[in-house]
């Protein structure tokens, strides 16, 4: 569990085509992030709502096979993908977000089934008081992707 002192009081800065936070939890242990901002400083704000996506493959928070992971009072800003929730070997269910702000990302949220063994269930996922703001001339608010290697 990660806890800060509030968005823009506790700021985690990342740079590059990386996942700033990668959380994998196939054991079903509940976890969360609370009261913080995560910003990709390598994708600078250009003014007027425009972002220079130098690192378009960057991910703010990457949740893989998690169960009941919680994001509360968190800002994810200036990434290629703000929040990636991925079913890889199992499922990512019960993700709970309250006051989550995906701000100025190329893709606000991406829900992805990444392999043939990952399930198609994102059941019990809830977003309350959350918002998505995509960068000017870019992006998608919420996107879903299914692994299609068998086609």
PDB file of C-alpha atoms in Angstrom:
ATOM      1  CA  UNK A   1       0.000   0.000   0.000  1.00  0.00           C
ATOM      2  CA  UNK A   2       1.307   3.437  -0.951  1.00  0.00           C
ATOM      3  CA  UNK A   3       0.010   6.520   0.831  1.00  0.00           C
ATOM      4  CA  UNK A   4       0.951  10.150   0.207  1.00  0.00           C
ATOM      5  CA  UNK A   5      -0.087  13.516   1.625  1.00  0.00           C
ATOM      6  CA  UNK A   6      -2.460  14.366  -1.226  1.00  0.00           C
ATOM      7  CA  UNK A   7      -2.241  14.937  -4.969  1.00  0.00           C
ATOM      8  CA  UNK A   8       0.339  17.594  -5.853  1.00  0.00           C
ATOM      9  CA  UNK A   9       1.663  17.379  -2.265  1.00  0.00           C
ATOM     10  CA  UNK A  10       3.110  13.906  -2.840  1.00  0.00           C
ATOM     11  CA  UNK A  11       4.359  13.854  -6.444  1.00  0.00           C
ATOM     12  CA  UNK A  12       6.142  10.915  -8.037  1.00  0.00           C
ATOM     13  CA  UNK A  13       7.921  11.932 -11.219  1.00  0.00           C
ATOM     14  CA  UNK A  14       8.858   9.397 -13.899  1.00  0.00           C
ATOM     15  CA  UNK A  15      10.630   9.781 -17.221  1.00  0.00           C
ATOM     16  CA  UNK A  16      10.748   7.397 -20.164  1.00  0.00           C
ATOM     17  CA  UNK A  17       8.755   4.623 -21.838  1.00  0.00           C
ATOM     18  CA  UNK A  18       8.258   2.844 -18.538  1.00  0.00           C
ATOM     19  CA  UNK A  19       5.491   1.846 -16.175  1.00  0.00           C
ATOM     20  CA  UNK A  20       5.871   4.215 -13.229  1.00  0.00           C
ATOM     21  CA  UNK A  21       4.050   1.658 -11.065  1.00  0.00           C
ATOM     22  CA  UNK A  22       3.697  -1.996 -12.018  1.00  0.00           C
ATOM     23  CA  UNK A  23       1.524  -4.049  -9.674  1.00  0.00           C
ATOM     24  CA  UNK A  24       0.972  -7.763 -10.226  1.00  0.00           C
ATOM     25  CA  UNK A  25      -0.968  -9.741  -7.672  1.00  0.00           C
ATOM     26  CA  UNK A  26      -2.278 -13.119  -8.709  1.00  0.00           C
ATOM     27  CA  UNK A  27      -2.397 -14.188  -5.037  1.00  0.00           C
ATOM     28  CA  UNK A  28      -5.418 -11.970  -4.380  1.00  0.00           C
ATOM     29  CA  UNK A  29      -3.890  -9.711  -1.746  1.00  0.00           C
ATOM     30  CA  UNK A  30      -5.672  -6.369  -1.647  1.00  0.00           C
ATOM     31  CA  UNK A  31      -3.561  -3.251  -2.110  1.00  0.00           C
ATOM     32  CA  UNK A  32      -3.850   0.347  -3.072  1.00  0.00           C
ATOM     33  CA  UNK A  33      -2.497   3.792  -3.818  1.00  0.00           C
ATOM     34  CA  UNK A  34      -3.788   6.790  -1.930  1.00  0.00           C
ATOM     35  CA  UNK A  35      -3.370  10.581  -1.982  1.00  0.00           C
ATOM     36  CA  UNK A  36      -0.646  11.141  -4.604  1.00  0.00           C
ATOM     37  CA  UNK A  37       0.204  12.357  -8.107  1.00  0.00           C
ATOM     38  CA  UNK A  38       2.197  10.419 -10.686  1.00  0.00           C
ATOM     39  CA  UNK A  39       3.568  12.509 -13.557  1.00  0.00           C
ATOM     40  CA  UNK A  40       5.709  11.633 -16.589  1.00  0.00           C
ATOM     41  CA  UNK A  41       7.985  14.670 -16.685  1.00  0.00           C
ATOM     42  CA  UNK A  42       9.499  13.393 -19.937  1.00  0.00           C
ATOM     43  CA  UNK A  43       6.238  14.189 -21.782  1.00  0.00           C
ATOM     44  CA  UNK A  44       6.177  17.970 -21.295  1.00  0.00           C
ATOM     45  CA  UNK A  45       3.060  20.115 -21.228  1.00  0.00           C
ATOM     46  CA  UNK A  46       3.230  22.483 -24.213  1.00  0.00           C
ATOM     47  CA  UNK A  47       0.420  24.859 -23.233  1.00  0.00           C
ATOM     48  CA  UNK A  48      -3.122  25.054 -24.522  1.00  0.00           C
ATOM     49  CA  UNK A  49      -3.826  21.457 -23.515  1.00  0.00           C
ATOM     50  CA  UNK A  50      -1.104  19.990 -25.760  1.00  0.00           C
ATOM     51  CA  UNK A  51       1.431  17.393 -24.589  1.00  0.00           C
ATOM     52  CA  UNK A  52       4.635  16.460 -26.426  1.00  0.00           C
ATOM     53  CA  UNK A  53       4.438  12.655 -26.160  1.00  0.00           C
ATOM     54  CA  UNK A  54       8.165  11.922 -26.305  1.00  0.00           C
ATOM     55  CA  UNK A  55       7.415   8.640 -24.480  1.00  0.00           C
ATOM     56  CA  UNK A  56       4.120   7.360 -25.975  1.00  0.00           C
ATOM     57  CA  UNK A  57       4.521   3.820 -24.559  1.00  0.00           C
ATOM     58  CA  UNK A  58       4.760   5.059 -20.970  1.00  0.00           C
ATOM     59  CA  UNK A  59       2.213   3.843 -18.409  1.00  0.00           C
ATOM     60  CA  UNK A  60       1.313   5.577 -15.165  1.00  0.00           C
ATOM     61  CA  UNK A  61      -0.202   2.681 -13.211  1.00  0.00           C
ATOM     62  CA  UNK A  62      -0.113  -0.872 -14.609  1.00  0.00           C
ATOM     63  CA  UNK A  63      -2.335  -3.357 -12.753  1.00  0.00           C
ATOM     64  CA  UNK A  64      -1.865  -6.970 -13.866  1.00  0.00           C
ATOM     65  CA  UNK A  65      -4.054  -9.780 -12.502  1.00  0.00           C
ATOM     66  CA  UNK A  66      -5.003  -7.758  -9.418  1.00  0.00           C
ATOM     67  CA  UNK A  67      -7.935  -8.289  -7.077  1.00  0.00           C
ATOM     68  CA  UNK A  68      -9.684  -5.381  -5.359  1.00  0.00           C
ATOM     69  CA  UNK A  69      -6.856  -2.919  -5.952  1.00  0.00           C
ATOM     70  CA  UNK A  70      -7.864   0.564  -4.831  1.00  0.00           C
ATOM     71  CA  UNK A  71      -6.912   3.962  -6.258  1.00  0.00           C
ATOM     72  CA  UNK A  72      -8.152   6.775  -4.037  1.00  0.00           C
ATOM     73  CA  UNK A  73      -7.447  10.473  -4.536  1.00  0.00           C
ATOM     74  CA  UNK A  74      -4.786   9.818  -7.204  1.00  0.00           C
ATOM     75  CA  UNK A  75      -3.788  11.888 -10.258  1.00  0.00           C
ATOM     76  CA  UNK A  76      -2.065  10.130 -13.193  1.00  0.00           C
ATOM     77  CA  UNK A  77      -0.716  12.678 -15.643  1.00  0.00           C
ATOM     78  CA  UNK A  78       1.076  12.953 -19.005  1.00  0.00           C
ATOM     79  CA  UNK A  79       1.597   9.248 -19.817  1.00  0.00           C
ATOM     80  CA  UNK A  80       0.953   7.351 -23.025  1.00  0.00           C
ATOM     81  CA  UNK A  81      -1.580   5.326 -20.986  1.00  0.00           C
ATOM     82  CA  UNK A  82      -2.694   6.609 -17.602  1.00  0.00           C
ATOM     83  CA  UNK A  83      -4.181   3.436 -16.111  1.00  0.00           C
ATOM     84  CA  UNK A  84      -3.705  -0.023 -17.658  1.00  0.00           C
ATOM     85  CA  UNK A  85      -5.739  -2.853 -16.122  1.00  0.00           C
ATOM     86  CA  UNK A  86      -4.614  -6.125 -17.670  1.00  0.00           C
ATOM     87  CA  UNK A  87      -5.763  -9.731 -17.490  1.00  0.00           C
ATOM     88  CA  UNK A  88      -2.609 -11.704 -18.245  1.00  0.00           C
ATOM     89  CA  UNK A  89      -2.802 -15.120 -16.580  1.00  0.00           C
ATOM     90  CA  UNK A  90      -5.917 -14.576 -14.463  1.00  0.00           C
ATOM     91  CA  UNK A  91      -8.276 -11.644 -14.038  1.00  0.00           C
ATOM     92  CA  UNK A  92      -8.269  -8.134 -12.676  1.00  0.00           C
ATOM     93  CA  UNK A  93     -11.477  -7.812 -10.753  1.00  0.00           C
ATOM     94  CA  UNK A  94     -12.873  -5.447  -8.201  1.00  0.00           C
ATOM     95  CA  UNK A  95     -10.663  -2.490  -9.080  1.00  0.00           C
ATOM     96  CA  UNK A  96     -12.033   0.441  -7.098  1.00  0.00           C
ATOM     97  CA  UNK A  97     -11.226   4.052  -7.917  1.00  0.00           C
ATOM     98  CA  UNK A  98     -12.522   7.073  -6.061  1.00  0.00           C
ATOM     99  CA  UNK A  99     -11.450  10.583  -7.056  1.00  0.00           C
ATOM    100  CA  UNK A 100      -9.063   9.216  -9.682  1.00  0.00           C
ATOM    101  CA  UNK A 101      -8.045  11.804 -12.271  1.00  0.00           C
ATOM    102  CA  UNK A 102      -6.408  10.545 -15.473  1.00  0.00           C
ATOM    103  CA  UNK A 103      -5.190  13.915 -16.742  1.00  0.00           C
ATOM    104  CA  UNK A 104      -3.546  14.725 -20.079  1.00  0.00           C
ATOM    105  CA  UNK A 105      -2.704  11.148 -21.041  1.00  0.00           C
ATOM    106  CA  UNK A 106      -2.830   9.855 -24.604  1.00  0.00           C
ATOM    107  CA  UNK A 107      -5.148   7.046 -23.400  1.00  0.00           C
ATOM    108  CA  UNK A 108      -6.891   7.679 -20.101  1.00  0.00           C
ATOM    109  CA  UNK A 109      -7.705   4.068 -19.186  1.00  0.00           C
ATOM    110  CA  UNK A 110      -7.036   0.819 -21.027  1.00  0.00           C
ATOM    111  CA  UNK A 111      -8.622  -2.509 -20.083  1.00  0.00           C
ATOM    112  CA  UNK A 112      -6.740  -5.317 -21.788  1.00  0.00           C
ATOM    113  CA  UNK A 113      -6.914  -9.085 -22.123  1.00  0.00           C
ATOM    114  CA  UNK A 114      -3.302  -9.709 -23.061  1.00  0.00           C
ATOM    115  CA  UNK A 115      -3.012 -13.485 -23.598  1.00  0.00           C
ATOM    116  CA  UNK A 116      -5.078 -16.556 -24.365  1.00  0.00           C
ATOM    117  CA  UNK A 117      -4.883 -17.554 -20.676  1.00  0.00           C
ATOM    118  CA  UNK A 118      -6.087 -14.213 -19.322  1.00  0.00           C
ATOM    119  CA  UNK A 119      -9.810 -14.127 -18.614  1.00  0.00           C
ATOM    120  CA  UNK A 120     -12.238 -11.649 -20.113  1.00  0.00           C
ATOM    121  CA  UNK A 121     -13.578 -10.520 -16.729  1.00  0.00           C
ATOM    122  CA  UNK A 122     -13.127  -7.097 -15.151  1.00  0.00           C
ATOM    123  CA  UNK A 123     -16.140  -7.740 -12.935  1.00  0.00           C
ATOM    124  CA  UNK A 124     -17.000  -5.573  -9.927  1.00  0.00           C
ATOM    125  CA  UNK A 125     -14.808  -2.685 -11.136  1.00  0.00           C
ATOM    126  CA  UNK A 126     -16.088   0.676  -9.881  1.00  0.00           C
ATOM    127  CA  UNK A 127     -15.178   4.297 -10.562  1.00  0.00           C
ATOM    128  CA  UNK A 128     -16.700   7.003  -8.361  1.00  0.00           C
ATOM    129  CA  UNK A 129     -16.034  10.711  -8.660  1.00  0.00           C
ATOM    130  CA  UNK A 130     -13.320   9.950 -11.206  1.00  0.00           C
ATOM    131  CA  UNK A 131     -12.528  11.812 -14.404  1.00  0.00           C
ATOM    132  CA  UNK A 132     -10.568  11.498 -17.620  1.00  0.00           C
ATOM    133  CA  UNK A 133      -9.074  14.458 -19.430  1.00  0.00           C
ATOM    134  CA  UNK A 134      -7.204  13.572 -22.631  1.00  0.00           C
ATOM    135  CA  UNK A 135      -4.515  15.730 -24.148  1.00  0.00           C
ATOM    136  CA  UNK A 136      -5.404  18.044 -27.040  1.00  0.00           C
ATOM    137  CA  UNK A 137      -5.116  16.438 -30.495  1.00  0.00           C
ATOM    138  CA  UNK A 138      -4.541  13.023 -28.958  1.00  0.00           C
ATOM    139  CA  UNK A 139      -6.219  10.241 -27.398  1.00  0.00           C
ATOM    140  CA  UNK A 140      -8.922   8.074 -26.169  1.00  0.00           C
ATOM    141  CA  UNK A 141     -10.714   8.252 -22.851  1.00  0.00           C
ATOM    142  CA  UNK A 142     -11.393   4.555 -22.187  1.00  0.00           C
ATOM    143  CA  UNK A 143     -10.225   1.745 -24.452  1.00  0.00           C
ATOM    144  CA  UNK A 144     -10.540  -2.044 -24.408  1.00  0.00           C
ATOM    145  CA  UNK A 145      -8.198  -4.478 -26.145  1.00  0.00           C
ATOM    146  CA  UNK A 146      -8.444  -8.229 -26.642  1.00  0.00           C
ATOM    147  CA  UNK A 147      -5.493 -10.470 -27.506  1.00  0.00           C
ATOM    148  CA  UNK A 148      -6.139 -11.752 -31.026  1.00  0.00           C
ATOM    149  CA  UNK A 149      -3.074 -13.793 -31.923  1.00  0.00           C
ATOM    150  CA  UNK A 150      -5.243 -16.788 -32.803  1.00  0.00           C
ATOM    151  CA  UNK A 151      -6.970 -14.983 -35.709  1.00  0.00           C
TER     152      UNK A 151
END
